[in-house]
PDB file of C-alpha atoms and ligand atoms in Angstrom:
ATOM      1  CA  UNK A   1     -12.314  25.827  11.192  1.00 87.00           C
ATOM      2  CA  UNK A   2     -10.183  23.534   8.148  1.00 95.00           C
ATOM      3  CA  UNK A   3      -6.916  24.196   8.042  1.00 98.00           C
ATOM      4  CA  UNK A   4      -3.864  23.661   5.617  1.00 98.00           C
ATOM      5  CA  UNK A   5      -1.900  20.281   5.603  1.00 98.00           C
ATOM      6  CA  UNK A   6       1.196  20.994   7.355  1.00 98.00           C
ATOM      7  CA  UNK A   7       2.799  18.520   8.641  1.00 97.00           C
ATOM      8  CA  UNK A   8       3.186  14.378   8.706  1.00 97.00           C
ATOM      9  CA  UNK A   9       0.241  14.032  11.031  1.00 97.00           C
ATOM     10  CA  UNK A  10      -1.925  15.982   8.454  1.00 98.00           C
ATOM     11  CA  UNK A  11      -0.928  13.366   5.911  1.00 98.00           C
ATOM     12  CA  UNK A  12      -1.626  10.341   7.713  1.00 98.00           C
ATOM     13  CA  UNK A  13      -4.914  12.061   8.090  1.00 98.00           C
ATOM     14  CA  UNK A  14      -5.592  12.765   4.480  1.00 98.00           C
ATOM     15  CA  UNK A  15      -4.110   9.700   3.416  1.00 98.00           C
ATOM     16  CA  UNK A  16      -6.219   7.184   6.227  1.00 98.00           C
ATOM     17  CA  UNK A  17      -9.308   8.710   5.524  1.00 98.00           C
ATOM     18  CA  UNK A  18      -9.196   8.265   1.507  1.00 98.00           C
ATOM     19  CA  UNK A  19      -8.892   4.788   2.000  1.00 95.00           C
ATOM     20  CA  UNK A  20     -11.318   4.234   4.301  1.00 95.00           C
ATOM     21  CA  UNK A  21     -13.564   6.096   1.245  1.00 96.00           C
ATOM     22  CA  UNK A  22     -11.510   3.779  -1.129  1.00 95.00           C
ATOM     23  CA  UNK A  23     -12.219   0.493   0.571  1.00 93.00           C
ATOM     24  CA  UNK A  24     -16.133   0.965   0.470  1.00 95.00           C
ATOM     25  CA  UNK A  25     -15.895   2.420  -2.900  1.00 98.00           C
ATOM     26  CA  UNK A  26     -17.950   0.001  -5.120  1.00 98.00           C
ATOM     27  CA  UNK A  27     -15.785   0.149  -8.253  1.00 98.00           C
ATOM     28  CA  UNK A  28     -12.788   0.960  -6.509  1.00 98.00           C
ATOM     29  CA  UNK A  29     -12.844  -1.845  -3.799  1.00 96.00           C
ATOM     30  CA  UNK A  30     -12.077  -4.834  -5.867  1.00 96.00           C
ATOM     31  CA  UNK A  31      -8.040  -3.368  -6.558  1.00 97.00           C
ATOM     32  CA  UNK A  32      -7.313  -3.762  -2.729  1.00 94.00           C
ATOM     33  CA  UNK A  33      -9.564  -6.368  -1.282  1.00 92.00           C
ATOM     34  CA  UNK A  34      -6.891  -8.932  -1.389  1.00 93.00           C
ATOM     35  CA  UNK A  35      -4.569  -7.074   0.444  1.00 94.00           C
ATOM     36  CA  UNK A  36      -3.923  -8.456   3.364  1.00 96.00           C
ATOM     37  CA  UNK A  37      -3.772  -6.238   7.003  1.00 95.00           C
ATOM     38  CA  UNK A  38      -0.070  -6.218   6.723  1.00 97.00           C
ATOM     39  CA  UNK A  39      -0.262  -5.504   3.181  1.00 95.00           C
ATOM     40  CA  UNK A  40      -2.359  -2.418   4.130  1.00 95.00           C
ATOM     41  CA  UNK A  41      -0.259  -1.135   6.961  1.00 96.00           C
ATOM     42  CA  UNK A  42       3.001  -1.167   4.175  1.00 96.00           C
ATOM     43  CA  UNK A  43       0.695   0.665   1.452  1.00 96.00           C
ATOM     44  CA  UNK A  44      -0.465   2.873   4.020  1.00 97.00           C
ATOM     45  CA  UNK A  45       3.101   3.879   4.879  1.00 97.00           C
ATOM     46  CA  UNK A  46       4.102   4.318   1.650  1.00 97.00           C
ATOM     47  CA  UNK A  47       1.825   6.250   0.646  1.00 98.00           C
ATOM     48  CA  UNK A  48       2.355   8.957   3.644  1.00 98.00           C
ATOM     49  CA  UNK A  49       5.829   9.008   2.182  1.00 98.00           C
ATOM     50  CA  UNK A  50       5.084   9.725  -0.704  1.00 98.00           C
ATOM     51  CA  UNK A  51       2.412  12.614  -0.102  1.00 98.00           C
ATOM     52  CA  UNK A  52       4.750  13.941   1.906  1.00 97.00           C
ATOM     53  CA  UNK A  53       7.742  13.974  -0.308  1.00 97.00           C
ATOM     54  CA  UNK A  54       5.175  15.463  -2.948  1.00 97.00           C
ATOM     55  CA  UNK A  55       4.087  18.152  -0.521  1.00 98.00           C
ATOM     56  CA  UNK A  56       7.429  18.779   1.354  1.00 97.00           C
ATOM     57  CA  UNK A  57       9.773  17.731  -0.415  1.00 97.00           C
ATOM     58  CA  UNK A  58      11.000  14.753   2.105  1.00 95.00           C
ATOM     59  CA  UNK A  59      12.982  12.901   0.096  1.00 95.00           C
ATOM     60  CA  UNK A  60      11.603   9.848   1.681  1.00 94.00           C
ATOM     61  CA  UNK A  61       9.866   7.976  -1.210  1.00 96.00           C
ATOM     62  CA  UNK A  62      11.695   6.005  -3.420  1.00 95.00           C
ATOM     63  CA  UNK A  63       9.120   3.987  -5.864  1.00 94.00           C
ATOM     64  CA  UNK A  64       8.069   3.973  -9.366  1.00 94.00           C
ATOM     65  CA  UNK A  65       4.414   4.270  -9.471  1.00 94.00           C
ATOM     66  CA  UNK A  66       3.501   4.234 -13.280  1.00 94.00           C
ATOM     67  CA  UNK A  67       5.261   0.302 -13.268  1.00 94.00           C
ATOM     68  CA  UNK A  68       3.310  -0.743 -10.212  1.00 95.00           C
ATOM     69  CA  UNK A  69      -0.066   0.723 -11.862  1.00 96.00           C
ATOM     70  CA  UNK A  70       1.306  -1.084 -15.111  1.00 95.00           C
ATOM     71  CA  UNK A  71       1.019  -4.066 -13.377  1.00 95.00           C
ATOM     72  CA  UNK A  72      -2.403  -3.421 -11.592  1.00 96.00           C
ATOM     73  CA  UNK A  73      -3.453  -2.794 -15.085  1.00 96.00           C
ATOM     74  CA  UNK A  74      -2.488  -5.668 -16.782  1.00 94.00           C
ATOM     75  CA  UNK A  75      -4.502  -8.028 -14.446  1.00 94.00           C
ATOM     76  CA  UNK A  76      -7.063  -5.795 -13.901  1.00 95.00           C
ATOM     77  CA  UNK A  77      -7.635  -2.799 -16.401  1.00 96.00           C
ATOM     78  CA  UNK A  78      -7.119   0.824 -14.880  1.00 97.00           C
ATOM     79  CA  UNK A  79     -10.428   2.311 -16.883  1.00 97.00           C
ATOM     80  CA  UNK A  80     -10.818   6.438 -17.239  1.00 97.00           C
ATOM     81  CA  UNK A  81     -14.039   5.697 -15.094  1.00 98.00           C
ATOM     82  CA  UNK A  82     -11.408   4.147 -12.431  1.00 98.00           C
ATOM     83  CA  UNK A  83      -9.414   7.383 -12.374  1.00 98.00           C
ATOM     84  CA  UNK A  84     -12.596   9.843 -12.647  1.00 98.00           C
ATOM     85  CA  UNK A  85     -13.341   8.018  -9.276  1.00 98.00           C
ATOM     86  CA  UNK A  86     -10.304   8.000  -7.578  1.00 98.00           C
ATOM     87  CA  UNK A  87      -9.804  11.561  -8.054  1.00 98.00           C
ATOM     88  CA  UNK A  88     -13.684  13.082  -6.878  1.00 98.00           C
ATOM     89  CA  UNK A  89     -13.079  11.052  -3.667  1.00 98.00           C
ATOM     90  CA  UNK A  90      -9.456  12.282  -3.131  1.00 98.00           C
ATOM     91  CA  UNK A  91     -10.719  15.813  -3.590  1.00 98.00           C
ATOM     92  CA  UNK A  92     -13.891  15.013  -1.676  1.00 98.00           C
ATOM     93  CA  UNK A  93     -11.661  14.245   1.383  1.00 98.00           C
ATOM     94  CA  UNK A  94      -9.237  16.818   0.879  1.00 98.00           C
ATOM     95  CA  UNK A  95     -11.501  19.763   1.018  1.00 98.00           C
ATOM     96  CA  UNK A  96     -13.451  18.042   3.876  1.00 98.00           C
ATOM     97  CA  UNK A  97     -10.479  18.435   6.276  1.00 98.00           C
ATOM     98  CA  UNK A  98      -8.431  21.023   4.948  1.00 98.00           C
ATOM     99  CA  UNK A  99      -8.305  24.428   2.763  1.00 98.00           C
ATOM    100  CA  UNK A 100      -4.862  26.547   1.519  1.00 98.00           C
ATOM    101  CA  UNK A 101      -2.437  26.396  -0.199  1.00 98.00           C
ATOM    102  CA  UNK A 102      -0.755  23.139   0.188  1.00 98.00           C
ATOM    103  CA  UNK A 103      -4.637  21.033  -0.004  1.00 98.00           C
ATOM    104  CA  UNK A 104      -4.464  22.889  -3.313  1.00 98.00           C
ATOM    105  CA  UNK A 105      -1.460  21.610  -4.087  1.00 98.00           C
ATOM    106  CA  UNK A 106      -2.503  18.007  -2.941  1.00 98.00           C
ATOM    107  CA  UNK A 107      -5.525  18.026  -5.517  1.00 98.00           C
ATOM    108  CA  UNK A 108      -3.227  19.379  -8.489  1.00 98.00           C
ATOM    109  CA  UNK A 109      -0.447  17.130  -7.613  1.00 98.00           C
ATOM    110  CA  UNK A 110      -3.004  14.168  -8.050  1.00 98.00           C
ATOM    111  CA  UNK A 111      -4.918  15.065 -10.431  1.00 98.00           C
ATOM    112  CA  UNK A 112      -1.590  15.602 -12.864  1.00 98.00           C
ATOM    113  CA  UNK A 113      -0.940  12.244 -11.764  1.00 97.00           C
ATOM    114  CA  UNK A 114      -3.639  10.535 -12.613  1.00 97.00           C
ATOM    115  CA  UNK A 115      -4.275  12.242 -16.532  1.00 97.00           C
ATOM    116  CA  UNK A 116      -0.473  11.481 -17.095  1.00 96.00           C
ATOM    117  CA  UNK A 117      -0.813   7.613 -15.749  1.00 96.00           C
ATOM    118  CA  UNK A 118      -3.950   6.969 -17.862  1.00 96.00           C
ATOM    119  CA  UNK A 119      -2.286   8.204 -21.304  1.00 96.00           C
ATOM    120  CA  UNK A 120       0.552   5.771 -20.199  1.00 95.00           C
ATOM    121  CA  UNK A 121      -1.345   2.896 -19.728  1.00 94.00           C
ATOM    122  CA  UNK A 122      -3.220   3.508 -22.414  1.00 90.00           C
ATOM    123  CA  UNK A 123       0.152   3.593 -24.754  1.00 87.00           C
ATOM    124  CA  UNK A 124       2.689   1.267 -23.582  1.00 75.00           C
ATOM    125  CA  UNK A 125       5.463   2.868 -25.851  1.00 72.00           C
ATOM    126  CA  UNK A 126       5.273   6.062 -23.221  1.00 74.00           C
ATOM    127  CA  UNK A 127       7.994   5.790 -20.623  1.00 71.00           C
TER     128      UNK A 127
HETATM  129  C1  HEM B   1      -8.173   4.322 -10.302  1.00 92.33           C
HETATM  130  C2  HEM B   1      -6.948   4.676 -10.099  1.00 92.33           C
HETATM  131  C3  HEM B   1      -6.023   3.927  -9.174  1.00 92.33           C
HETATM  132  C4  HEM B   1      -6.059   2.651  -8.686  1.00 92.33           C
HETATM  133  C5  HEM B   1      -7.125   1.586  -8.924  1.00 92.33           C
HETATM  134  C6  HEM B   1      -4.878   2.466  -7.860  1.00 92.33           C
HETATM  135  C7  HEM B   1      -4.550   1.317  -7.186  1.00 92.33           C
HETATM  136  C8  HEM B   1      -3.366   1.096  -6.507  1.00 92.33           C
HETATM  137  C9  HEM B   1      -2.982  -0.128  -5.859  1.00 92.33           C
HETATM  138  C10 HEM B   1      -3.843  -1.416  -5.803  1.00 92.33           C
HETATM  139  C11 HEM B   1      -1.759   0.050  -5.340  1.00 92.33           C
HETATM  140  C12 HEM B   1      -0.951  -0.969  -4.522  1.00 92.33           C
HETATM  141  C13 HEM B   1      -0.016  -1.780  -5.374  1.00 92.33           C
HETATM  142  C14 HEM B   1       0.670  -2.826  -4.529  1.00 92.33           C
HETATM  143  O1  HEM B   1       1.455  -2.454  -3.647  1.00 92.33           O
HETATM  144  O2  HEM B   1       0.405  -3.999  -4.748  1.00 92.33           O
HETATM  145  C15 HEM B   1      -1.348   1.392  -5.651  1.00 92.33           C
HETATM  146  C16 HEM B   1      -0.148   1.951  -5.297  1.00 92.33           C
HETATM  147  C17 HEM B   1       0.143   3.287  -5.419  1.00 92.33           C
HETATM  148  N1  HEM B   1      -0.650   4.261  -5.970  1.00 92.33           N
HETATM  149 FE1  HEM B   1      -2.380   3.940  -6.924  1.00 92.33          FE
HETATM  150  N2  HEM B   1      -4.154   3.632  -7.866  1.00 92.33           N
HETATM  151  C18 HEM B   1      -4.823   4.551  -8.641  1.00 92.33           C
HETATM  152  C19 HEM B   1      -4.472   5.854  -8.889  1.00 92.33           C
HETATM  153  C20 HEM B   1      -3.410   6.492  -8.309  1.00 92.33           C
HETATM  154  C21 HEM B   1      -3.094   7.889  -8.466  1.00 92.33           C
HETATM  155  C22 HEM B   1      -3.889   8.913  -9.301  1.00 92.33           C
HETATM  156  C23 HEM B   1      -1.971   8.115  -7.743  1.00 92.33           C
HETATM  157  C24 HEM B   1      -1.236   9.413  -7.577  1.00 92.33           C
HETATM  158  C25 HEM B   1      -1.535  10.319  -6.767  1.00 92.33           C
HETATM  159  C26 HEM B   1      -1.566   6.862  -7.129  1.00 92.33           C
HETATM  160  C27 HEM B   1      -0.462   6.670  -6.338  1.00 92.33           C
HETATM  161  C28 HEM B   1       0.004   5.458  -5.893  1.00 92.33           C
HETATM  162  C29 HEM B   1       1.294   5.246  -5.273  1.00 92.33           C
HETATM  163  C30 HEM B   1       2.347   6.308  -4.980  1.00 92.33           C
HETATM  164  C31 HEM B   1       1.384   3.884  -4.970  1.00 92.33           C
HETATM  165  C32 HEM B   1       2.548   3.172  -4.302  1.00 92.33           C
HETATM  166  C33 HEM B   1       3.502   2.698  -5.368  1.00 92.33           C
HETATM  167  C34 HEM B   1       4.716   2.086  -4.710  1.00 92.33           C
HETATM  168  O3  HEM B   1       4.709   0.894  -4.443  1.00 92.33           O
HETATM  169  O4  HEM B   1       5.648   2.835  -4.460  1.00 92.33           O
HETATM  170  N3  HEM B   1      -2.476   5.894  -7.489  1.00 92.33           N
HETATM  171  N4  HEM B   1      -2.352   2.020  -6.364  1.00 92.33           N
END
Protein backbone atom coordinates (compact mmCIF):
# COMPACT_ATOMS: atom_id res chain seq x y z
CA UNK A 1 0.00 0.00 0.00
CA UNK A 2 1.81 3.77 -1.27
CA UNK A 3 1.94 6.05 1.15
CA UNK A 4 2.51 9.93 1.55
CA UNK A 5 6.12 11.41 1.67
CA UNK A 6 6.68 12.22 5.16
CA UNK A 7 9.72 12.48 6.17
CA UNK A 8 13.69 12.86 4.98
CA UNK A 9 13.94 9.17 4.28
CA UNK A 10 10.90 9.49 1.88
CA UNK A 11 12.88 12.12 0.03
CA UNK A 12 16.02 10.45 -0.42
CA UNK A 13 13.74 7.86 -1.83
CA UNK A 14 11.93 10.00 -4.31
CA UNK A 15 14.84 11.91 -5.06
CA UNK A 16 17.45 8.52 -5.66
CA UNK A 17 15.10 6.86 -7.68
CA UNK A 18 14.44 9.88 -10.29
CA UNK A 19 17.89 9.87 -11.03
CA UNK A 20 18.45 6.56 -11.46
CA UNK A 21 15.34 7.17 -14.25
CA UNK A 22 17.34 10.40 -15.16
CA UNK A 23 20.70 8.81 -15.77
CA UNK A 24 19.29 6.19 -18.36
CA UNK A 25 17.07 8.75 -19.79
CA UNK A 26 18.22 9.06 -23.47
CA UNK A 27 17.74 12.81 -23.89
CA UNK A 28 18.18 13.56 -20.43
CA UNK A 29 21.52 11.66 -19.79
CA UNK A 30 23.92 13.81 -21.64
CA UNK A 31 23.33 17.01 -18.76
CA UNK A 32 24.93 14.73 -16.00
CA UNK A 33 27.21 12.24 -17.59
CA UNK A 34 30.21 14.25 -16.74
CA UNK A 35 29.54 14.43 -13.32
CA UNK A 36 31.78 12.80 -11.54
CA UNK A 37 30.75 10.16 -8.35
CA UNK A 38 31.54 12.89 -5.97
CA UNK A 39 29.86 15.32 -8.06
CA UNK A 40 26.74 13.07 -7.79
CA UNK A 41 26.83 12.39 -4.11
CA UNK A 42 26.87 16.65 -3.62
CA UNK A 43 23.87 16.99 -6.25
CA UNK A 44 22.24 14.23 -4.64
CA UNK A 45 22.39 16.01 -1.28
CA UNK A 46 21.33 19.03 -2.45
CA UNK A 47 18.72 18.13 -3.96
CA UNK A 48 17.14 16.20 -0.73
CA UNK A 49 17.53 19.63 0.77
CA UNK A 50 15.89 21.20 -1.30
CA UNK A 51 12.72 18.82 -1.72
CA UNK A 52 12.60 18.90 1.64
CA UNK A 53 12.67 22.56 2.32
CA UNK A 54 9.95 22.67 -0.56
CA UNK A 55 7.85 20.05 1.18
CA UNK A 56 8.58 20.94 4.89
CA UNK A 57 9.63 23.88 5.02
CA UNK A 58 13.39 23.00 6.37
CA UNK A 59 15.04 25.89 5.80
CA UNK A 60 17.99 23.91 4.74
CA UNK A 61 18.52 24.91 1.05
CA UNK A 62 20.19 27.85 0.21
CA UNK A 63 20.78 27.95 -3.83
CA UNK A 64 19.58 29.78 -6.75
CA UNK A 65 18.40 27.35 -9.23
CA UNK A 66 17.17 29.50 -12.26
CA UNK A 67 21.25 30.85 -12.47
CA UNK A 68 22.60 27.33 -12.27
CA UNK A 69 19.97 26.17 -15.11
CA UNK A 70 21.09 29.54 -16.85
CA UNK A 71 24.27 28.20 -17.04
CA UNK A 72 23.35 24.54 -18.05
CA UNK A 73 21.55 26.34 -20.74
CA UNK A 74 23.99 28.35 -22.18
CA UNK A 75 26.35 25.36 -22.95
CA UNK A 76 23.81 23.13 -23.57
CA UNK A 77 20.20 24.44 -24.45
CA UNK A 78 17.36 23.54 -21.83
CA UNK A 79 14.64 22.68 -24.83
CA UNK A 80 10.60 22.51 -23.82
CA UNK A 81 11.11 18.77 -24.97
CA UNK A 82 13.91 18.69 -22.04
CA UNK A 83 11.39 19.89 -19.46
CA UNK A 84 8.27 17.81 -20.94
CA UNK A 85 10.71 14.92 -20.00
CA UNK A 86 11.92 15.76 -16.84
CA UNK A 87 8.60 16.31 -15.51
CA UNK A 88 6.58 12.74 -16.89
CA UNK A 89 9.49 10.89 -15.20
CA UNK A 90 9.36 12.93 -11.92
CA UNK A 91 5.65 12.26 -11.80
CA UNK A 92 6.16 8.73 -13.07
CA UNK A 93 8.25 8.05 -9.90
CA UNK A 94 6.29 9.98 -7.61
CA UNK A 95 3.05 8.21 -8.02
CA UNK A 96 4.97 4.86 -8.19
CA UNK A 97 5.97 5.13 -4.50
CA UNK A 98 3.69 7.39 -2.98
CA UNK A 99 -0.05 8.94 -3.03
CA UNK A 100 -1.55 12.12 -0.67
CA UNK A 101 -1.30 15.03 -0.13
CA UNK A 102 2.24 16.03 0.09
CA UNK A 103 3.22 13.60 -3.47
CA UNK A 104 0.63 16.05 -4.75
CA UNK A 105 2.32 18.72 -3.63
CA UNK A 106 5.74 17.32 -4.93
CA UNK A 107 4.30 17.13 -8.62
CA UNK A 108 2.77 20.81 -8.41
CA UNK A 109 5.77 22.16 -6.76
CA UNK A 110 7.80 20.85 -9.87
CA UNK A 111 5.85 21.24 -12.36
CA UNK A 112 5.48 25.27 -11.40
CA UNK A 113 9.06 25.04 -11.47
CA UNK A 114 9.77 23.88 -14.49
CA UNK A 115 6.95 26.24 -16.77
CA UNK A 116 8.42 29.28 -14.77
CA UNK A 117 12.31 28.22 -15.56
CA UNK A 118 11.58 27.64 -19.29
CA UNK A 119 9.88 31.23 -19.85
CA UNK A 120 13.13 32.46 -18.08
CA UNK A 121 15.48 30.94 -20.13
CA UNK A 122 13.72 31.59 -22.89
CA UNK A 123 13.81 35.60 -22.00
CA UNK A 124 16.90 36.57 -20.36
CA UNK A 125 15.45 40.06 -19.29
CA UNK A 126 13.16 37.88 -16.62
CA UNK A 127 14.77 37.86 -13.21
C1 LIG B 1 15.11 19.35 -18.41
C2 LIG B 1 15.13 20.02 -17.31
C3 LIG B 1 16.30 20.01 -16.37
C4 LIG B 1 17.62 19.68 -16.55
C5 LIG B 1 18.29 19.17 -17.82
C6 LIG B 1 18.30 19.89 -15.28
C7 LIG B 1 19.63 19.67 -15.05
C8 LIG B 1 20.31 19.99 -13.89
C9 LIG B 1 21.72 19.83 -13.66
C10 LIG B 1 22.73 19.25 -14.68
C11 LIG B 1 21.99 20.28 -12.43
C12 LIG B 1 23.35 20.28 -11.73
C13 LIG B 1 24.10 21.57 -11.91
C14 LIG B 1 25.47 21.46 -11.28
O1 LIG B 1 25.55 21.34 -10.06
O2 LIG B 1 26.44 21.49 -12.03
C15 LIG B 1 20.75 20.74 -11.85
C16 LIG B 1 20.61 21.28 -10.60
C17 LIG B 1 19.40 21.51 -9.99
N1 LIG B 1 18.16 21.33 -10.53
FE1 LIG B 1 17.78 20.86 -12.44
N2 LIG B 1 17.38 20.34 -14.37
C18 LIG B 1 16.15 20.42 -14.98
C19 LIG B 1 14.96 20.78 -14.42
C20 LIG B 1 14.78 21.06 -13.09
C21 LIG B 1 13.51 21.34 -12.47
C22 LIG B 1 12.13 21.36 -13.17
C23 LIG B 1 13.76 21.57 -11.16
C24 LIG B 1 12.78 21.90 -10.08
C25 LIG B 1 12.08 21.07 -9.45
C26 LIG B 1 15.20 21.45 -10.95
C27 LIG B 1 15.86 21.63 -9.76
C28 LIG B 1 17.22 21.68 -9.60
C29 LIG B 1 17.90 22.11 -8.40
C30 LIG B 1 17.24 22.58 -7.10
C31 LIG B 1 19.27 22.01 -8.64
C32 LIG B 1 20.39 22.35 -7.67
C33 LIG B 1 20.77 23.79 -7.86
C34 LIG B 1 21.81 24.17 -6.83
O3 LIG B 1 22.99 24.02 -7.10
O4 LIG B 1 21.41 24.59 -5.76
N3 LIG B 1 15.78 21.13 -12.15
N4 LIG B 1 19.73 20.55 -12.76
Amino acid sequence: MKKDIENRSDIELLVNCFYVELKNDALLKPYFQHFTEKQWHNYLERMYLFWENALFHSGGYFGNPLKTHREIDSKNKILHKHFKRWLQLFFKVTDSHFVGTFANHAKQHAYNIAVVMELKLKDKNLS
